[in-house]
XYZ file of C-alpha atoms in Angstrom:
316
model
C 76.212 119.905 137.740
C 75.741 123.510 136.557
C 78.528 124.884 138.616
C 80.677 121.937 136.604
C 79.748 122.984 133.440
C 80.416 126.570 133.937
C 83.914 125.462 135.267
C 84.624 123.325 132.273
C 83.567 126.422 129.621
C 86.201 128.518 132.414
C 89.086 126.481 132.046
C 88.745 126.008 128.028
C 88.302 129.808 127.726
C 91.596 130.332 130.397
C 93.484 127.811 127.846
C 92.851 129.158 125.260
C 93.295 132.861 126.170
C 96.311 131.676 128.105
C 98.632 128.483 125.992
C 100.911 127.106 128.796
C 98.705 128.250 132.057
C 99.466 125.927 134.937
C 97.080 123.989 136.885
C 97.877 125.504 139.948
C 96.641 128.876 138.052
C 93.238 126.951 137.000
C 92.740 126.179 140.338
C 92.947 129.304 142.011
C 90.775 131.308 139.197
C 87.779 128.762 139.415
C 88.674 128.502 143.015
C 88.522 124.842 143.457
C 91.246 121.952 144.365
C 93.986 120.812 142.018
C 92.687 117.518 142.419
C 89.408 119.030 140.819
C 91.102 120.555 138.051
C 92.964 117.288 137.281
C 89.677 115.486 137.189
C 87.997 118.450 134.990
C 91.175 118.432 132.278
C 90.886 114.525 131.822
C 87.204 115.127 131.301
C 88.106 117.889 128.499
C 90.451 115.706 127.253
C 87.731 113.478 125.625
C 86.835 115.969 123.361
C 89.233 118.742 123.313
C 93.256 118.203 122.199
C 94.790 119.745 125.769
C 98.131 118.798 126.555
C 100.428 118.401 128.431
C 104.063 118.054 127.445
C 105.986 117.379 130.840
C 106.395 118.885 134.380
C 106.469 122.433 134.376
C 105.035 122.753 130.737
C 101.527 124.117 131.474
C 98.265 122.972 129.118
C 97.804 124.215 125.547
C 95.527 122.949 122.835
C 96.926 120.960 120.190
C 96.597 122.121 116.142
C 94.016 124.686 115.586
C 91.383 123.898 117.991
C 91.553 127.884 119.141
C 91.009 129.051 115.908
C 87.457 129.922 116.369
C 84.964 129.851 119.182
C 86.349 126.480 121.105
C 85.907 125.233 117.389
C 82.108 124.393 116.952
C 81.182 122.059 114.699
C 77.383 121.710 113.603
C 76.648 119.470 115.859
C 78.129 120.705 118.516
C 76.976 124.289 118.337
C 73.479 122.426 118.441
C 74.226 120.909 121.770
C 75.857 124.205 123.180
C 72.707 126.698 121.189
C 70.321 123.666 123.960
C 72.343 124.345 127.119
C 70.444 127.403 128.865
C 67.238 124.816 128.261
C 68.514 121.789 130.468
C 70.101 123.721 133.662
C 68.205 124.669 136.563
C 67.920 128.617 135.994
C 68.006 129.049 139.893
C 71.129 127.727 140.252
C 72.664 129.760 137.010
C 75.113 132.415 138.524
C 74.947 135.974 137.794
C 76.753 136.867 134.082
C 76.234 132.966 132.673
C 73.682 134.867 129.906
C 75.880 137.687 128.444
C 78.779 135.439 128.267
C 76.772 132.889 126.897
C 75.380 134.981 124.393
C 78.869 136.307 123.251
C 80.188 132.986 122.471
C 77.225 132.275 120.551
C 77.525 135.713 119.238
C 81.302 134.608 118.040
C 80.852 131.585 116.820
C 77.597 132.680 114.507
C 80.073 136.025 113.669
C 82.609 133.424 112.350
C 80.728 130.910 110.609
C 78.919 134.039 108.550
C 82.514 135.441 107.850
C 83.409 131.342 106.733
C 80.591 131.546 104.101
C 81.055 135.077 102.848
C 84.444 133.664 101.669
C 83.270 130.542 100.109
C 80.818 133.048 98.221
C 83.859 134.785 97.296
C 85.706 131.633 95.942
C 83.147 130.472 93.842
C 82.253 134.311 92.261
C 86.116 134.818 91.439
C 86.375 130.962 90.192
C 85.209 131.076 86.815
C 83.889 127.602 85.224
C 85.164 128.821 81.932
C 81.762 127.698 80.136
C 80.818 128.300 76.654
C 79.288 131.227 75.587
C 76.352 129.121 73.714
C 75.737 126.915 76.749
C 72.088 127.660 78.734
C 73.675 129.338 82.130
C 73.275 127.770 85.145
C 74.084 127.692 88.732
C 77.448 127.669 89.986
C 77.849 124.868 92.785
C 81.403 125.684 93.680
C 80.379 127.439 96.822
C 78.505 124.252 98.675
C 80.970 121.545 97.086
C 83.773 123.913 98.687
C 81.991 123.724 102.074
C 81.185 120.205 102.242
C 84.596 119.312 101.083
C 86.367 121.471 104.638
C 83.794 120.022 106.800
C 83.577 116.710 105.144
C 80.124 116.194 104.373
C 78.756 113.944 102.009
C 76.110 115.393 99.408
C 73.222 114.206 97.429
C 73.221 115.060 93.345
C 71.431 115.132 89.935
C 74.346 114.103 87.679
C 74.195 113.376 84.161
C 77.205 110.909 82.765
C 78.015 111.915 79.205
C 79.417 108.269 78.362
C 76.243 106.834 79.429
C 73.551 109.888 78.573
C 71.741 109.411 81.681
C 70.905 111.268 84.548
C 71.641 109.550 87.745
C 71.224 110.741 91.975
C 73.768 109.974 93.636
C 75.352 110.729 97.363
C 79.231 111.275 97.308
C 81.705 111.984 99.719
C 83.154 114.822 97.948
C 87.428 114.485 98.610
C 89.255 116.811 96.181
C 88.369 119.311 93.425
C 90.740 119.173 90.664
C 91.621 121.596 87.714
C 92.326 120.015 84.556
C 91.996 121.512 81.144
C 90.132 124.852 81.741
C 87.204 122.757 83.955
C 86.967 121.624 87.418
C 86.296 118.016 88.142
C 85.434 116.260 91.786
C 87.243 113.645 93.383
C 85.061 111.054 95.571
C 83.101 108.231 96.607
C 80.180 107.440 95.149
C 77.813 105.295 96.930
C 75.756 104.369 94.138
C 78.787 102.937 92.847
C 80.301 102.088 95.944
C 84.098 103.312 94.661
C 86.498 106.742 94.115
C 85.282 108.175 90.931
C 85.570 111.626 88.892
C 82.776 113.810 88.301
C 83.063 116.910 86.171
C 81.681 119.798 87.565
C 79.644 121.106 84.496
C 77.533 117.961 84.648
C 76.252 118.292 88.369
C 72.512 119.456 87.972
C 71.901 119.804 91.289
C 74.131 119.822 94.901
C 72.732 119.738 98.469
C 75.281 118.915 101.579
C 73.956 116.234 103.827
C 74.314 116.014 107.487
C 76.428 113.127 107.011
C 80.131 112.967 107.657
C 83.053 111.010 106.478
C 86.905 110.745 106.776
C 88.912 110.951 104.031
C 92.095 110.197 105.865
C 92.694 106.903 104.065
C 92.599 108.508 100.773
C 95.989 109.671 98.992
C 95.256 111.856 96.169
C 99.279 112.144 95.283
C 98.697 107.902 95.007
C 95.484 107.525 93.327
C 96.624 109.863 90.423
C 99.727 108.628 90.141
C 100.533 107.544 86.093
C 97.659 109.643 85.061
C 98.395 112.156 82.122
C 95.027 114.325 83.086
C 92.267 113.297 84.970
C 90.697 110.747 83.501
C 92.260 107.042 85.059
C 93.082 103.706 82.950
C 93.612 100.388 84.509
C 96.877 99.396 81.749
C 100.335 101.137 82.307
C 101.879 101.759 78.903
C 105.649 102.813 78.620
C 105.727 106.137 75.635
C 109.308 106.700 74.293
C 108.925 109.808 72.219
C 111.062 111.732 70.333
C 110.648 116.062 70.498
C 111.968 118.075 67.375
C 114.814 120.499 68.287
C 111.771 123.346 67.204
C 109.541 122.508 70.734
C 112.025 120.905 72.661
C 112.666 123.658 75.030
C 108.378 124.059 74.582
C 108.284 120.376 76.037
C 110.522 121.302 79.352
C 108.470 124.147 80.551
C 105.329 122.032 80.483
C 103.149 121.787 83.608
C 102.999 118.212 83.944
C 101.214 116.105 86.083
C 103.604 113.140 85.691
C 107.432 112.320 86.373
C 108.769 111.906 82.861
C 112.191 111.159 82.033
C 114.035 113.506 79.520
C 116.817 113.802 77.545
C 118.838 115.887 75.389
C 120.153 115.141 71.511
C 122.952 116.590 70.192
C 121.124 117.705 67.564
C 119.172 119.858 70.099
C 115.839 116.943 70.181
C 114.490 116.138 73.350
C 113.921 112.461 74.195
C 110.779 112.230 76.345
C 109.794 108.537 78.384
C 106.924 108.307 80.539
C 104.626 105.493 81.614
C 100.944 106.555 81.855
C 97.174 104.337 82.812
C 95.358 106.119 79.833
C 96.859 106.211 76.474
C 93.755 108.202 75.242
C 94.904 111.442 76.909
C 98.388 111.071 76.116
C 98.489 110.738 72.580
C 95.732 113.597 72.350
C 98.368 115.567 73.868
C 100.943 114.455 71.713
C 98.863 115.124 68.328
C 99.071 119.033 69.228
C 102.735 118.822 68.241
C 102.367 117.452 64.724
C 105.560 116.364 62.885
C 107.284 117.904 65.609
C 106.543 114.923 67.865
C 107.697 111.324 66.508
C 106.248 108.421 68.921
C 108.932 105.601 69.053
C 107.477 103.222 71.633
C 105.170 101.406 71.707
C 105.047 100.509 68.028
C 101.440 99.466 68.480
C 100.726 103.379 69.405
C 102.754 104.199 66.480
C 100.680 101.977 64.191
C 97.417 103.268 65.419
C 99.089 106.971 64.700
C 99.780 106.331 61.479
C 96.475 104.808 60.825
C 94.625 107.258 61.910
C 96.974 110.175 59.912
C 96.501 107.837 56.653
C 92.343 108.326 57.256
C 92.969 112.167 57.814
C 94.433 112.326 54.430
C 91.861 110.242 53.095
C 89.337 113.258 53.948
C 91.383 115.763 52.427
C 92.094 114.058 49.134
C-alpha cells in the first residue's frame, strides 16, 4: 500500500513537471507495468483532472490544477499533513521525508504568499468611511478569502431598515462597488434567499469550514434592470428627456444598465430605460435639475412635481 501511494504522489509530480508525458515514460520511471500505470491514472482520475486527449497525446492536467502544490485544498492538506502517521515506517523508502517535507514546505510557502496578498487587497481598498464615524475593523481581507475558496461565514449584521442586529451565516458570492461603498452578494440562511449586505454594517466576520457552489448563480442575470444595487420586484419603463447642456454628460456615464439613446436636433438627448427600483433612478435623475425632464411614466412625473412643489413650500 505504501509503495502505491508513493507511486501515485510520482506520477502526479512527473505530470505535472512534464504536460504530455506518455505512459510508457510513467512506467519505466516508477518501474512498474503499463497495465499498472493504467490502473494508477484511473485511480487519479477520481480526484485529479488528467487527461487524455487521443492516441499519442500523452496526460496533462486540465485548468489550473498545477498551479500550486498538486492544488491543496484545506481539507486535503489535512489528509496529506496525516500521511507519515498511517504508513508502516519500515516499509517507507529512503528520501519519502525530505520530499515529503518540501511539498509541505510548498504548499504552506504558497498559502502564506495567498494571504499576504489578500492583506494587501484589503489595506489598498479603502471603505471610503466618514471621517466622524467610530473606526473599525476592515473585513475585506476574510470576505475576500472565503469568497475564492467558497466558504460560507457566520456574522453580526445590523439592517438599517429594520435597526436590528441580526447573526447570520451566508454564502458570500460577489462583492460589488456601488456608490463609493462595497456591498456583498449572497445567500443568507437565516433568510433562506440571495440578498445584499453592505459592507459597513457587518460587525463581525468569521469563515466557516463549510463550503458551497455558486455555480448556479448568474450575477450578469440577477442584476439585470437594476439602476444600483439595491433590487425591486416592478419593471418600470423611464422615457426621459436630457437638455442639450448634459447631454454629452449623460453618454459618458458608467452605467450599469442597457439604455436606449437618442439624439435631438436641437442637440437633447432622449434617454429610455426600464429599471426594478424606481427609488434609485429618479435619485439619480434629481442631480440633473431642470436639465433632466421625465416624460414617462406620467405617474413618476406627478410624484416629481409633487415633491418639487413641497421643496418650494420650505423655501417660501
Amino acid at each position: 500500500m505504501t509503495d502505491k501511494v508513493i507511486r501515485i504522489f510520482k506520477i502526479i509530480n512527473a505530470i505535472q513537471s512534464n504536460p504530455g508525458i506518455m505512459a510508457t515514460d510513467l512506467a519505466f520511471r516508477c518501474d512498474v507495468t503499463l497495465r499498472t500505470i493504467y490502473r494508477d491514472l484511473d485511480m487519479i482520475s477520481h480526484f485529479a483532472p488528467v487527461t487524455n486527449e487521443g492516441r499519442g497525446t500523452g496526460y496533462r492536467f486540465l485548468g489550473k490544477f498545477f498551479q500550486y502544490p498538486l492544488d491543496f485544498s484545506e481539507q486535503e492538506a489535512l489528509a496529506f499533513s496525516l500521511l507519515p502517521s498511517v504508513l508502516n515506517p519500515d516499509k517507507i523508502p529512503p528520501g519519502f521525508h525530505t520530499a515529503y517535507d518540501k511539498v509541505m514546505g510548498t504548499h504552506l510557502k504558497e498559502k502564506s504568499k495567498q494571504n499576504g496578498i489578500l492583506e494587501n487587497i484589503a489595506d489598498i481598498i479603502q471603505m471610503g468611511k466618514p471621517a466622524y464615524r467610530k473606526e473599525s475593523r476592515n473585513f475585506l481581507q476574510p470576505i475576500i478569502g472565503a469568497i475564492l475558496e467558497q466558504k460560507s461565514i457566520r456574522t453580526i449584521y445590523h439592517s438599517q431598515s429594520r435597526n436590528a442586529t441580526t447573526e447570520r451565516e451566508i454564502d458570500p458570492y460577489y462583492l460589488i462597488p456601488r456608490d463609493q461603498r462595497f456591498y456583498l452578494i449572497g445567500y443568507c440562511h437565516v433568510k433562506g434567499a440571495i440578498r445584499t449586505f453592505r459592507m459597513s454594517r457587518f460587525q463581525q466576520v468569521e469563515v466557516t469550514d463549510s463550503c458551497f457552489d455558486k455555480s448556479g448563480f448568474n450575477i450578469k442575470s440577477y442584476l439585470k434592470h437594476t439602476w444600483s444595487i439595491n433590487r425591486g420586484n416592478k419593471y418600470i419603463r423611464f422615457k426621459v428627456r436630457f437638455s442639450p447642456e448634459v447631454a454629452r454628460y449623460i453618454k459618458e456615464e458608467e452605467l450599469f444598465v442597457h439604455p436606449r439613446m437618442s439624439d435631438g436636433k436641437d442637440g437633447s438627448l432622449l434617454f429610455e430605460v426600464t429599471v426594478n427600483n424606481a427609488n434609485e433612478f429618479m435619485k439619480w435623475i434629481l442631480q440633473y435639475g431642470p436639465n433632466a425632464e421625465i416624460l414617462e411614466p406620467l405617474s413618476a412625473r406627478a410624484e416629481l412635481q409633487l415633491q418639487l412643489e413641497q421643496w418650494v413650500g420650505l423655501y417660501q
